[in-house]
């Protein structure tokens, strides 16, 4: 019965997003629609500073589109092109194009490998949207200022702010040591830079499939509003995407898309995007 209703929900999503704009594939054998950025092989005990070598000299990040690294490769799986992210070096794929109003969908599953500093932690990755500014601006010196659709074991669809970003999320109030938890029935709570609630929120529920199975992730963005969808379930409703620069609050409603390499092996496929001329009513109702 649960599968039946989920199937109806997924059908509703695709019906709601019917538009004159066609789906565009962001996958090909050469990853030609993406740039590659690599920073460091971070170690246990990292404190956010620029790493140093054994002689105390600062180590520069590997940088943009450097050859000789196989962190991001395309492999063939049952005649399908699949993006393999090794995770061994912190980094990201960065879309060459900026996007503002769109529906992104893709499939992901975990690999088997983990690396320091996450060998004893959950496997981790992420989709960073509305990405702007310099590379490597946040704590790990790897990612751009952005909003994050978390991709982590047991946490598909969580929210993290990056750098000085902030956003309002329909969520239950946090209490004592508890985190805020997303729920579409709740009011919007400000989170992130310059807000009382730090920039993290748990998804409304865990809808991740069993290890080795593909999960379908969808991100809907329109006029600074966004929705995180995992396997047909809306797990987070967000609005008023923004960031702080020199004490001024600015809208963060357009930018590049980053897909993280974060010390865990992960696979993605069927990465597609379509631009939205308007927010379909099915999604618009979450913002009333």
Coordinates of N, CA and C in Angstrom, one line a residue, residues 2-226:
X2 N 1.9 1.3 0.9 CA 2.8 2.4 0.9 C 3.5 2.7 -0.5
X3 N 3.9 1.6 -1.1 CA 4.5 1.7 -2.5 C 3.5 2.4 -3.4
X4 N 2.2 2.0 -3.3 CA 1.1 2.5 -4.2 C 1.0 4.0 -4.1
X5 N 1.0 4.5 -2.8 CA 0.8 5.9 -2.6 C 2.0 6.7 -3.0
X6 N 3.2 6.1 -2.8 CA 4.5 6.8 -3.2 C 4.5 6.9 -4.7
X7 N 4.0 5.8 -5.4 CA 4.0 5.9 -6.9 C 3.0 7.0 -7.3
X8 N 1.9 7.1 -6.7 CA 1.0 8.2 -7.0 C 1.6 9.5 -6.8
X9 N 2.4 9.7 -5.7 CA 3.1 10.9 -5.4 C 4.1 11.3 -6.5
X10 N 4.9 10.3 -6.9 CA 5.9 10.5 -7.9 C 5.2 10.9 -9.2
X11 N 4.1 10.3 -9.6 CA 3.4 10.6 -10.8 C 2.9 12.0 -10.7
X12 N 2.4 12.4 -9.5 CA 1.9 13.8 -9.3 C 3.0 14.8 -9.5
X13 N 4.2 14.5 -9.0 CA 5.4 15.4 -9.2 C 5.6 15.6 -10.7
X14 N 5.7 14.6 -11.5 CA 6.0 14.7 -12.9 C 4.9 15.4 -13.6
X15 N 3.6 15.2 -13.2 CA 2.5 15.8 -13.8 C 2.5 17.3 -13.5
X16 N 2.9 17.6 -12.2 CA 2.9 19.0 -11.8 C 4.0 19.8 -12.5
X17 N 5.0 19.1 -12.9 CA 6.2 19.8 -13.5 C 6.1 19.9 -15.0
X18 N 5.0 19.5 -15.6 CA 4.8 19.5 -17.0 C 5.0 21.0 -17.5
X19 N 5.9 21.2 -18.4 CA 6.2 22.5 -18.9 C 6.8 22.4 -20.3
X20 N 6.8 23.5 -21.0 CA 7.4 23.5 -22.3 C 8.8 23.2 -22.4
X21 N 9.5 23.4 -21.2 CA 11.0 23.1 -21.2 C 11.3 21.6 -21.1
X22 N 12.2 21.2 -21.9 CA 12.5 19.8 -21.9 C 13.6 19.4 -20.9
X23 N 13.6 18.2 -20.5 CA 14.7 17.7 -19.6 C 16.0 17.8 -20.4
X24 N 17.0 18.3 -19.7 CA 18.4 18.3 -20.3 C 19.3 17.3 -19.4
X25 N 19.9 16.4 -20.1 CA 20.9 15.5 -19.4 C 22.2 16.3 -19.1
X26 N 22.6 16.1 -17.9 CA 23.9 16.7 -17.4 C 25.0 15.6 -17.4
X27 N 24.7 14.4 -17.9 CA 25.6 13.3 -17.9 C 26.1 13.0 -19.3
X28 N 27.4 12.9 -19.5 CA 28.0 12.2 -20.7 C 29.3 11.6 -20.3
X29 N 29.9 10.9 -21.2 CA 31.2 10.2 -20.8 C 32.3 11.1 -20.4
X30 N 32.3 12.3 -20.9 CA 33.4 13.3 -20.6 C 33.1 14.3 -19.5
X31 N 31.9 14.1 -19.0 CA 31.4 15.1 -18.0 C 31.7 16.5 -18.5
X32 N 31.3 16.7 -19.7 CA 31.6 18.0 -20.4 C 30.8 19.2 -19.9
X33 N 29.8 19.0 -19.1 CA 29.0 20.1 -18.6 C 29.4 20.5 -17.2
X34 N 30.6 19.9 -16.7 CA 31.0 20.1 -15.4 C 32.5 20.5 -15.4
X35 N 32.9 21.3 -14.4 CA 34.3 21.4 -14.0 C 34.6 20.6 -12.8
X36 N 35.9 20.3 -12.6 CA 36.3 19.5 -11.4 C 37.2 20.3 -10.5
X37 N 36.9 20.3 -9.2 CA 37.7 21.1 -8.3 C 38.1 20.1 -7.2
X38 N 39.4 20.1 -6.8 CA 39.9 19.2 -5.8 C 40.7 20.1 -4.8
X39 N 40.5 19.8 -3.5 CA 41.3 20.5 -2.5 C 42.4 19.7 -1.9
X40 N 42.0 18.8 -0.9 CA 43.0 18.1 -0.1 C 42.5 16.7 0.3
X41 N 43.4 15.8 0.7 CA 43.1 14.6 1.4 C 43.1 15.0 2.9
X42 N 41.9 15.4 3.4 CA 41.9 15.8 4.8 C 42.1 14.6 5.7
X43 N 42.7 14.9 6.9 CA 43.1 13.9 7.8 C 42.3 14.1 9.1
X44 N 42.3 13.1 10.0 CA 41.7 13.2 11.3 C 42.3 14.4 12.1
X45 N 41.4 15.1 12.8 CA 41.9 16.2 13.6 C 42.0 17.5 12.8
X46 N 41.5 17.5 11.6 CA 41.5 18.8 10.8 C 40.8 19.9 11.6
X47 N 41.3 21.1 11.6 CA 40.7 22.2 12.3 C 40.3 23.4 11.5
X48 N 40.2 23.2 10.2 CA 39.8 24.3 9.3 C 40.9 25.2 8.8
X49 N 42.1 25.0 9.3 CA 43.2 25.8 8.7 C 43.7 25.2 7.4
X50 N 44.4 26.1 6.6 CA 45.1 25.5 5.4 C 46.1 24.5 5.8
X51 N 46.1 23.3 5.3 CA 47.0 22.3 5.7 C 48.5 22.7 5.4
X52 N 49.4 22.0 6.2 CA 50.8 22.3 6.0 C 51.5 21.0 5.8
X53 N 52.7 21.0 5.2 CA 53.5 19.8 5.0 C 54.3 19.6 6.2
X54 N 55.2 18.5 6.1 CA 56.0 18.2 7.3 C 57.0 19.2 7.7
X55 N 57.3 20.2 6.8 CA 58.2 21.3 7.1 C 57.5 22.6 7.6
X56 N 56.1 22.5 7.7 CA 55.4 23.6 8.1 C 55.0 24.6 7.0
X57 N 55.2 24.2 5.8 CA 54.9 25.0 4.6 C 53.4 24.8 4.2
X58 N 52.7 25.9 3.9 CA 51.3 25.8 3.5 C 51.2 25.0 2.2
X59 N 50.2 24.1 2.2 CA 49.9 23.3 1.0 C 48.8 23.9 0.2
X60 N 49.0 24.2 -1.1 CA 48.0 24.7 -1.9 C 47.0 23.7 -2.3
X61 N 45.7 24.0 -2.5 CA 44.8 23.0 -3.0 C 45.2 22.5 -4.4
X62 N 44.7 21.3 -4.7 CA 45.0 20.7 -6.1 C 44.5 21.7 -7.1
X63 N 43.3 22.1 -7.0 CA 42.8 23.2 -7.9 C 41.8 22.7 -8.9
X64 N 41.6 23.5 -10.0 CA 40.5 23.3 -10.9 C 41.0 22.5 -12.2
X65 N 40.3 21.4 -12.5 CA 40.4 20.7 -13.7 C 41.9 20.2 -13.9
X66 N 42.5 19.7 -12.8 CA 43.9 19.2 -12.9 C 43.8 17.8 -13.4
X67 N 44.7 17.4 -14.2 CA 44.8 16.0 -14.8 C 45.5 15.1 -13.8
X68 N 45.3 13.8 -14.0 CA 46.1 12.8 -13.2 C 45.3 12.4 -11.9
X69 N 44.1 12.8 -11.7 CA 43.3 12.4 -10.6 C 42.1 11.7 -11.1
X70 N 41.7 10.6 -10.4 CA 40.5 9.9 -10.9 C 39.4 9.9 -9.8
X71 N 39.2 11.1 -9.2 CA 38.1 11.2 -8.2 C 36.8 11.2 -8.9
X72 N 36.6 11.8 -10.1 CA 35.4 11.8 -10.8 C 35.6 11.1 -12.1
X73 N 34.9 10.0 -12.3 CA 35.0 9.2 -13.5 C 33.7 8.7 -13.9
X74 N 33.5 8.4 -15.2 CA 32.3 7.8 -15.7 C 32.5 6.3 -16.0
X75 N 31.7 5.5 -15.4 CA 31.9 4.0 -15.6 C 30.6 3.5 -16.3
X76 N 30.7 2.3 -16.8 CA 29.6 1.7 -17.5 C 29.0 0.6 -16.6
X77 N 27.7 0.8 -16.3 CA 27.0 -0.2 -15.4 C 25.7 -0.6 -16.1
X78 N 25.6 -1.9 -16.6 CA 24.5 -2.4 -17.3 C 24.1 -1.4 -18.5
X79 N 25.1 -1.0 -19.3 CA 25.0 -0.2 -20.4 C 24.6 1.2 -20.1
X80 N 24.7 1.6 -18.9 CA 24.4 3.0 -18.5 C 25.7 3.7 -18.1
X81 N 25.7 5.0 -18.4 CA 26.8 5.9 -17.9 C 26.5 6.2 -16.5
X82 N 27.5 6.0 -15.6 CA 27.3 6.2 -14.2 C 28.5 7.0 -13.7
X83 N 28.2 8.1 -13.0 CA 29.3 8.9 -12.4 C 29.8 8.2 -11.1
X84 N 31.1 7.9 -11.1 CA 31.7 7.4 -9.9 C 32.5 8.4 -9.2
X85 N 32.2 8.7 -7.9 CA 33.0 9.6 -7.1 C 33.8 8.8 -6.1
X86 N 35.1 8.8 -6.2 CA 35.9 7.9 -5.3 C 35.8 8.4 -3.9
X87 N 35.8 9.7 -3.7 CA 35.8 10.3 -2.4 C 37.1 10.4 -1.7
X88 N 38.2 9.9 -2.3 CA 39.5 9.9 -1.7 C 40.0 11.3 -1.4
X89 N 39.7 12.2 -2.3 CA 40.1 13.6 -2.1 C 38.9 14.5 -2.0
X90 N 38.9 15.4 -1.1 CA 37.8 16.3 -1.0 C 37.7 17.2 -2.2
X91 N 36.5 17.4 -2.8 CA 36.3 18.2 -4.0 C 34.9 18.2 -4.4
X92 N 34.7 18.6 -5.7 CA 33.3 18.7 -6.2 C 33.4 18.8 -7.7
X93 N 32.3 18.3 -8.3 CA 31.9 18.7 -9.7 C 31.2 20.0 -9.6
X94 N 31.4 20.9 -10.5 CA 30.8 22.2 -10.5 C 30.2 22.4 -11.9
X95 N 28.9 22.6 -11.9 CA 28.2 22.8 -13.2 C 28.8 24.1 -13.9
X96 N 29.0 24.0 -15.2 CA 29.6 25.1 -15.9 C 28.5 26.3 -16.1
X97 N 27.3 25.9 -16.0 CA 26.2 26.8 -16.1 C 25.6 27.2 -14.8
X98 N 25.1 28.4 -14.6 CA 24.3 28.8 -13.5 C 22.8 28.5 -13.7
X99 N 22.1 28.2 -12.6 CA 20.7 27.9 -12.7 C 19.9 28.7 -11.6
X100 N 18.7 29.0 -11.9 CA 17.9 29.7 -10.8 C 16.6 29.0 -10.6
X101 N 15.7 28.9 -11.6 CA 14.4 28.3 -11.4 C 14.4 26.9 -12.2
X102 N 14.4 25.8 -11.4 CA 14.6 24.5 -12.1 C 14.2 23.4 -11.2
X103 N 14.1 22.2 -11.9 CA 13.8 20.9 -11.3 C 15.0 20.0 -11.6
X104 N 15.8 19.7 -10.6 CA 16.9 18.8 -10.8 C 16.5 17.4 -10.3
X105 N 16.8 16.3 -11.0 CA 16.6 15.0 -10.5 C 17.8 14.1 -10.9
X106 N 18.1 13.2 -10.0 CA 19.2 12.3 -10.3 C 19.0 11.1 -9.4
X107 N 19.8 10.0 -9.6 CA 19.8 8.8 -8.8 C 21.2 8.6 -8.2
X108 N 21.2 8.1 -7.0 CA 22.5 7.9 -6.3 C 22.4 6.6 -5.5
X109 N 23.6 6.0 -5.3 CA 23.7 4.8 -4.4 C 25.2 4.9 -3.8
X110 N 25.3 4.3 -2.7 CA 26.7 4.3 -2.0 C 27.6 3.2 -2.6
X111 N 28.9 3.5 -2.6 CA 29.9 2.5 -2.8 C 30.3 1.9 -1.5
X112 N 31.4 1.2 -1.5 CA 31.9 0.5 -0.3 C 33.0 1.2 0.5
X113 N 33.7 2.1 -0.2 CA 34.9 2.6 0.4 C 34.7 3.9 1.2
X114 N 35.4 4.1 2.3 CA 35.5 5.3 3.0 C 37.0 5.7 3.3
X115 N 37.2 6.9 3.5 CA 38.6 7.4 3.7 C 38.6 8.3 4.9
X116 N 39.9 8.6 5.4 CA 40.0 9.6 6.5 C 39.5 10.9 5.9
X117 N 38.8 11.7 6.8 CA 38.6 11.5 8.2 C 37.2 10.9 8.5
X118 N 36.6 10.1 7.5 CA 35.3 9.6 7.7 C 35.3 8.0 7.8
X119 N 36.4 7.4 8.0 CA 36.4 5.9 8.1 C 35.5 5.4 9.1
X120 N 35.3 6.1 10.2 CA 34.5 5.6 11.3 C 33.2 6.4 11.4
X121 N 32.8 7.1 10.3 CA 31.6 7.9 10.3 C 30.7 7.5 9.2
X122 N 29.6 8.1 9.1 CA 28.7 7.8 8.0 C 29.2 8.2 6.6
X123 N 28.8 7.5 5.6 CA 29.2 7.9 4.2 C 28.6 9.2 3.9
X124 N 29.3 10.1 3.1 CA 28.8 11.5 3.0 C 29.1 12.0 1.6
X125 N 28.2 12.8 1.1 CA 28.3 13.5 -0.1 C 27.4 14.7 0.0
X126 N 26.9 15.3 -1.1 CA 26.0 16.4 -1.0 C 25.8 17.0 -2.4
X127 N 24.6 17.7 -2.5 CA 24.3 18.5 -3.7 C 24.2 20.0 -3.2
X128 N 25.1 20.8 -3.7 CA 25.1 22.2 -3.3 C 24.5 23.1 -4.4
X129 N 23.5 23.8 -4.0 CA 22.8 24.6 -5.0 C 22.9 26.1 -4.8
X130 N 22.7 26.9 -5.8 CA 22.9 28.4 -5.8 C 24.3 28.7 -5.3
X131 N 25.3 28.0 -5.9 CA 26.7 28.1 -5.5 C 27.3 29.4 -6.2
X132 N 27.9 30.2 -5.4 CA 28.5 31.5 -6.0 C 29.9 31.7 -5.3
X133 N 30.6 32.6 -5.8 CA 31.9 33.1 -5.2 C 33.0 32.1 -5.4
X134 N 34.1 32.3 -4.7 CA 35.3 31.6 -4.9 C 35.2 30.1 -4.5
X135 N 36.1 29.3 -5.1 CA 36.2 27.9 -4.7 C 36.8 27.8 -3.3
X136 N 36.4 26.7 -2.6 CA 37.1 26.4 -1.3 C 36.9 27.5 -0.2
X137 N 35.8 28.1 -0.2 CA 35.6 29.2 0.7 C 35.1 28.8 2.1
X138 N 34.6 27.5 2.3 CA 34.1 27.1 3.6 C 35.1 26.4 4.4
X139 N 34.7 25.8 5.5 CA 35.6 25.2 6.5 C 36.6 24.2 5.9
X140 N 36.1 23.3 5.0 CA 37.0 22.3 4.4 C 37.8 22.8 3.3
X141 N 37.7 24.1 2.9 CA 38.4 24.7 1.9 C 38.2 24.0 0.5
X142 N 36.9 23.6 0.3 CA 36.6 22.8 -0.9 C 35.4 23.3 -1.7
X143 N 34.4 23.9 -1.0 CA 33.2 24.3 -1.7 C 32.9 25.7 -1.7
X144 N 32.0 26.1 -2.6 CA 31.6 27.5 -2.7 C 30.5 27.8 -1.8
X145 N 30.2 29.1 -1.5 CA 29.1 29.5 -0.8 C 27.8 29.0 -1.4
X146 N 26.9 28.4 -0.7 CA 25.8 27.7 -1.3 C 24.8 27.3 -0.2
X147 N 23.7 26.6 -0.7 CA 22.8 25.9 0.1 C 23.0 24.4 -0.1
X148 N 22.8 23.5 0.9 CA 23.1 22.1 0.7 C 21.9 21.2 0.9
X149 N 21.7 20.4 -0.1 CA 20.8 19.2 -0.1 C 21.7 18.1 0.4
X150 N 21.7 17.7 1.6 CA 22.6 16.7 2.2 C 22.4 15.3 1.6
X151 N 23.5 14.7 1.3 CA 23.5 13.3 0.8 C 24.4 12.5 1.8
X152 N 23.8 11.9 2.8 CA 24.6 11.2 3.8 C 23.7 9.9 4.2
X153 N 24.4 8.9 4.6 CA 23.7 7.7 5.0 C 22.7 8.1 6.1
X154 N 21.4 7.7 5.9 CA 20.4 8.0 6.9 C 20.0 9.4 7.0
X155 N 20.5 10.3 6.1 CA 20.3 11.7 6.2 C 20.0 12.3 4.8
X156 N 19.5 11.6 3.9 CA 19.2 12.1 2.6 C 18.2 13.2 2.7
X157 N 18.5 14.4 2.2 CA 17.6 15.5 2.2 C 17.8 16.5 3.4
X158 N 18.7 16.3 4.3 CA 19.0 17.3 5.4 C 19.4 18.6 4.7
X159 N 19.4 19.6 5.5 CA 19.9 20.9 5.0 C 21.2 21.3 5.8
X160 N 22.1 21.9 5.1 CA 23.3 22.6 5.7 C 23.5 23.9 5.0
X161 N 23.8 24.9 5.8 CA 24.2 26.2 5.1 C 25.7 26.1 4.9
X162 N 26.2 26.8 3.9 CA 27.6 26.9 3.5 C 28.1 28.3 3.6
X163 N 29.1 28.6 4.4 CA 29.7 29.9 4.6 C 28.7 30.8 5.3
X164 N 28.2 31.8 4.6 CA 27.3 32.8 5.2 C 25.8 32.6 4.7
X165 N 25.5 31.5 4.2 CA 24.1 31.3 3.7 C 23.1 31.1 4.8
X166 N 21.9 31.5 4.5 CA 20.8 31.3 5.5 C 19.5 31.0 4.7
X167 N 18.5 30.5 5.4 CA 17.2 30.2 4.7 C 16.2 29.9 5.8
X168 N 14.9 29.9 5.4 CA 13.8 29.6 6.3 C 13.2 28.3 5.9
X169 N 13.0 27.4 6.9 CA 12.6 26.0 6.7 C 11.4 25.7 7.6
X170 N 10.4 25.1 7.0 CA 9.2 24.6 7.7 C 9.8 23.5 8.7
X171 N 9.8 23.7 10.0 CA 10.4 22.8 10.9 C 9.9 23.0 12.3
X172 N 10.0 21.9 13.1 CA 9.8 22.0 14.5 C 10.9 22.7 15.2
X173 N 10.6 23.5 16.2 CA 11.6 24.2 17.0 C 12.6 23.2 17.6
X174 N 13.9 23.5 17.6 CA 14.9 22.7 18.3 C 14.7 23.0 19.8
X175 N 15.1 22.0 20.6 CA 15.0 22.2 22.1 C 16.3 21.5 22.7
X176 N 16.9 22.3 23.6 CA 18.1 21.8 24.3 C 19.2 21.3 23.3
X177 N 19.5 20.0 23.3 CA 20.6 19.5 22.4 C 20.0 19.0 21.1
X178 N 18.6 19.1 21.0 CA 18.0 18.5 19.8 C 18.2 19.4 18.6
X179 N 18.2 18.9 17.4 CA 18.2 19.6 16.1 C 16.8 20.0 15.7
X180 N 16.7 21.0 14.9 CA 15.4 21.2 14.2 C 15.1 20.1 13.3
X181 N 13.8 19.7 13.2 CA 13.4 18.6 12.3 C 12.3 19.2 11.3
X182 N 12.6 19.0 10.0 CA 11.7 19.5 9.0 C 10.3 18.9 9.1
X183 N 9.3 19.7 8.8 CA 7.9 19.1 8.7 C 7.0 20.2 8.0
X184 N 6.4 19.7 6.9 CA 5.6 20.6 6.1 C 4.4 21.3 6.8
X185 N 4.1 20.7 8.0 CA 2.9 21.3 8.7 C 3.3 22.5 9.6
X186 N 4.6 22.7 9.8 CA 5.2 23.7 10.7 C 5.4 25.0 10.1
X187 N 5.6 26.1 10.9 CA 5.9 27.4 10.3 C 7.4 27.4 9.8
X188 N 7.7 28.4 9.1 CA 9.1 28.6 8.6 C 10.0 29.2 9.7
X189 N 11.1 28.5 10.0 CA 12.1 29.0 11.0 C 13.3 29.5 10.3
X190 N 13.8 30.7 10.6 CA 15.1 31.1 10.0 C 16.3 30.3 10.5
X191 N 17.2 29.9 9.7 CA 18.4 29.2 10.0 C 19.6 29.6 9.2
X192 N 20.7 29.6 9.9 CA 22.0 29.9 9.2 C 22.6 31.2 9.7
X193 N 23.4 31.8 8.8 CA 24.2 33.0 9.2 C 23.3 34.1 9.9
X194 N 23.7 34.6 11.0 CA 23.0 35.6 11.7 C 21.6 35.3 12.3
X195 N 21.3 34.0 12.3 CA 20.0 33.5 12.9 C 20.3 32.8 14.2
X196 N 19.3 32.7 15.1 CA 19.4 32.0 16.3 C 19.6 30.5 16.1
X197 N 19.0 30.0 15.1 CA 19.2 28.5 14.9 C 20.3 28.3 13.9
X198 N 21.4 27.5 14.2 CA 22.5 27.3 13.3 C 22.0 26.7 12.0
X199 N 22.9 26.7 11.0 CA 22.5 26.3 9.6 C 22.5 24.8 9.4
X200 N 21.6 24.1 10.2 CA 21.4 22.6 10.0 C 20.0 22.3 10.3
X201 N 19.4 21.4 9.5 CA 18.1 20.9 9.8 C 17.9 19.5 9.3
X202 N 17.4 18.6 10.2 CA 17.1 17.2 9.8 C 15.9 17.1 8.9
X203 N 16.0 16.2 7.9 CA 14.9 15.9 7.0 C 13.7 15.4 7.8
X204 N 12.5 15.4 7.3 CA 11.3 15.0 8.0 C 11.3 13.6 8.3
X205 N 11.9 12.7 7.5 CA 11.9 11.3 7.7 C 13.0 10.6 6.8
X206 N 13.3 9.4 7.2 CA 14.3 8.6 6.5 C 13.6 7.7 5.4
X207 N 13.8 8.1 4.2 CA 13.2 7.3 3.1 C 14.3 6.7 2.2
X208 N 15.5 6.5 2.7 CA 16.6 5.9 2.0 C 16.4 4.5 1.7
X209 N 16.7 4.0 0.6 CA 16.6 2.6 0.2 C 17.7 1.8 0.8
X210 N 17.6 0.5 0.7 CA 18.6 -0.4 1.3 C 20.0 -0.2 0.6
X211 N 21.1 -0.5 1.3 CA 22.4 -0.4 0.6 C 22.5 -1.1 -0.7
X212 N 23.1 -0.5 -1.7 CA 23.2 -1.1 -3.0 C 22.1 -0.7 -3.9
X213 N 21.0 -0.2 -3.4 CA 19.8 0.2 -4.3 C 19.9 1.7 -4.6
X214 N 19.4 2.0 -5.8 CA 19.4 3.4 -6.2 C 18.3 4.2 -5.6
X215 N 18.7 5.4 -5.1 CA 17.7 6.4 -4.6 C 17.5 7.5 -5.6
X216 N 16.3 8.0 -5.7 CA 16.0 9.1 -6.6 C 15.9 10.4 -5.7
X217 N 16.7 11.4 -6.1 CA 16.7 12.6 -5.4 C 16.2 13.7 -6.3
X218 N 15.4 14.6 -5.8 CA 14.9 15.7 -6.6 C 15.0 17.0 -5.8
X219 N 15.4 18.1 -6.5 CA 15.5 19.4 -6.0 C 14.7 20.4 -6.9
X220 N 13.7 21.0 -6.3 CA 13.0 22.0 -7.0 C 13.3 23.4 -6.4
X221 N 13.7 24.3 -7.3 CA 14.1 25.7 -6.9 C 13.3 26.7 -7.7
X222 N 12.8 27.7 -7.0 CA 12.0 28.7 -7.8 C 12.0 30.0 -6.9
X223 N 12.5 31.1 -7.4 CA 12.5 32.4 -6.8 C 12.9 32.4 -5.3
X224 N 14.0 31.7 -5.1 CA 14.6 31.6 -3.7 C 13.9 30.6 -2.8
X225 N 12.9 29.9 -3.3 CA 12.2 28.8 -2.6 C 12.8 27.5 -3.1
X226 N 12.8 26.5 -2.2 CA 13.3 25.2 -2.7 C 12.6 24.0 -1.9

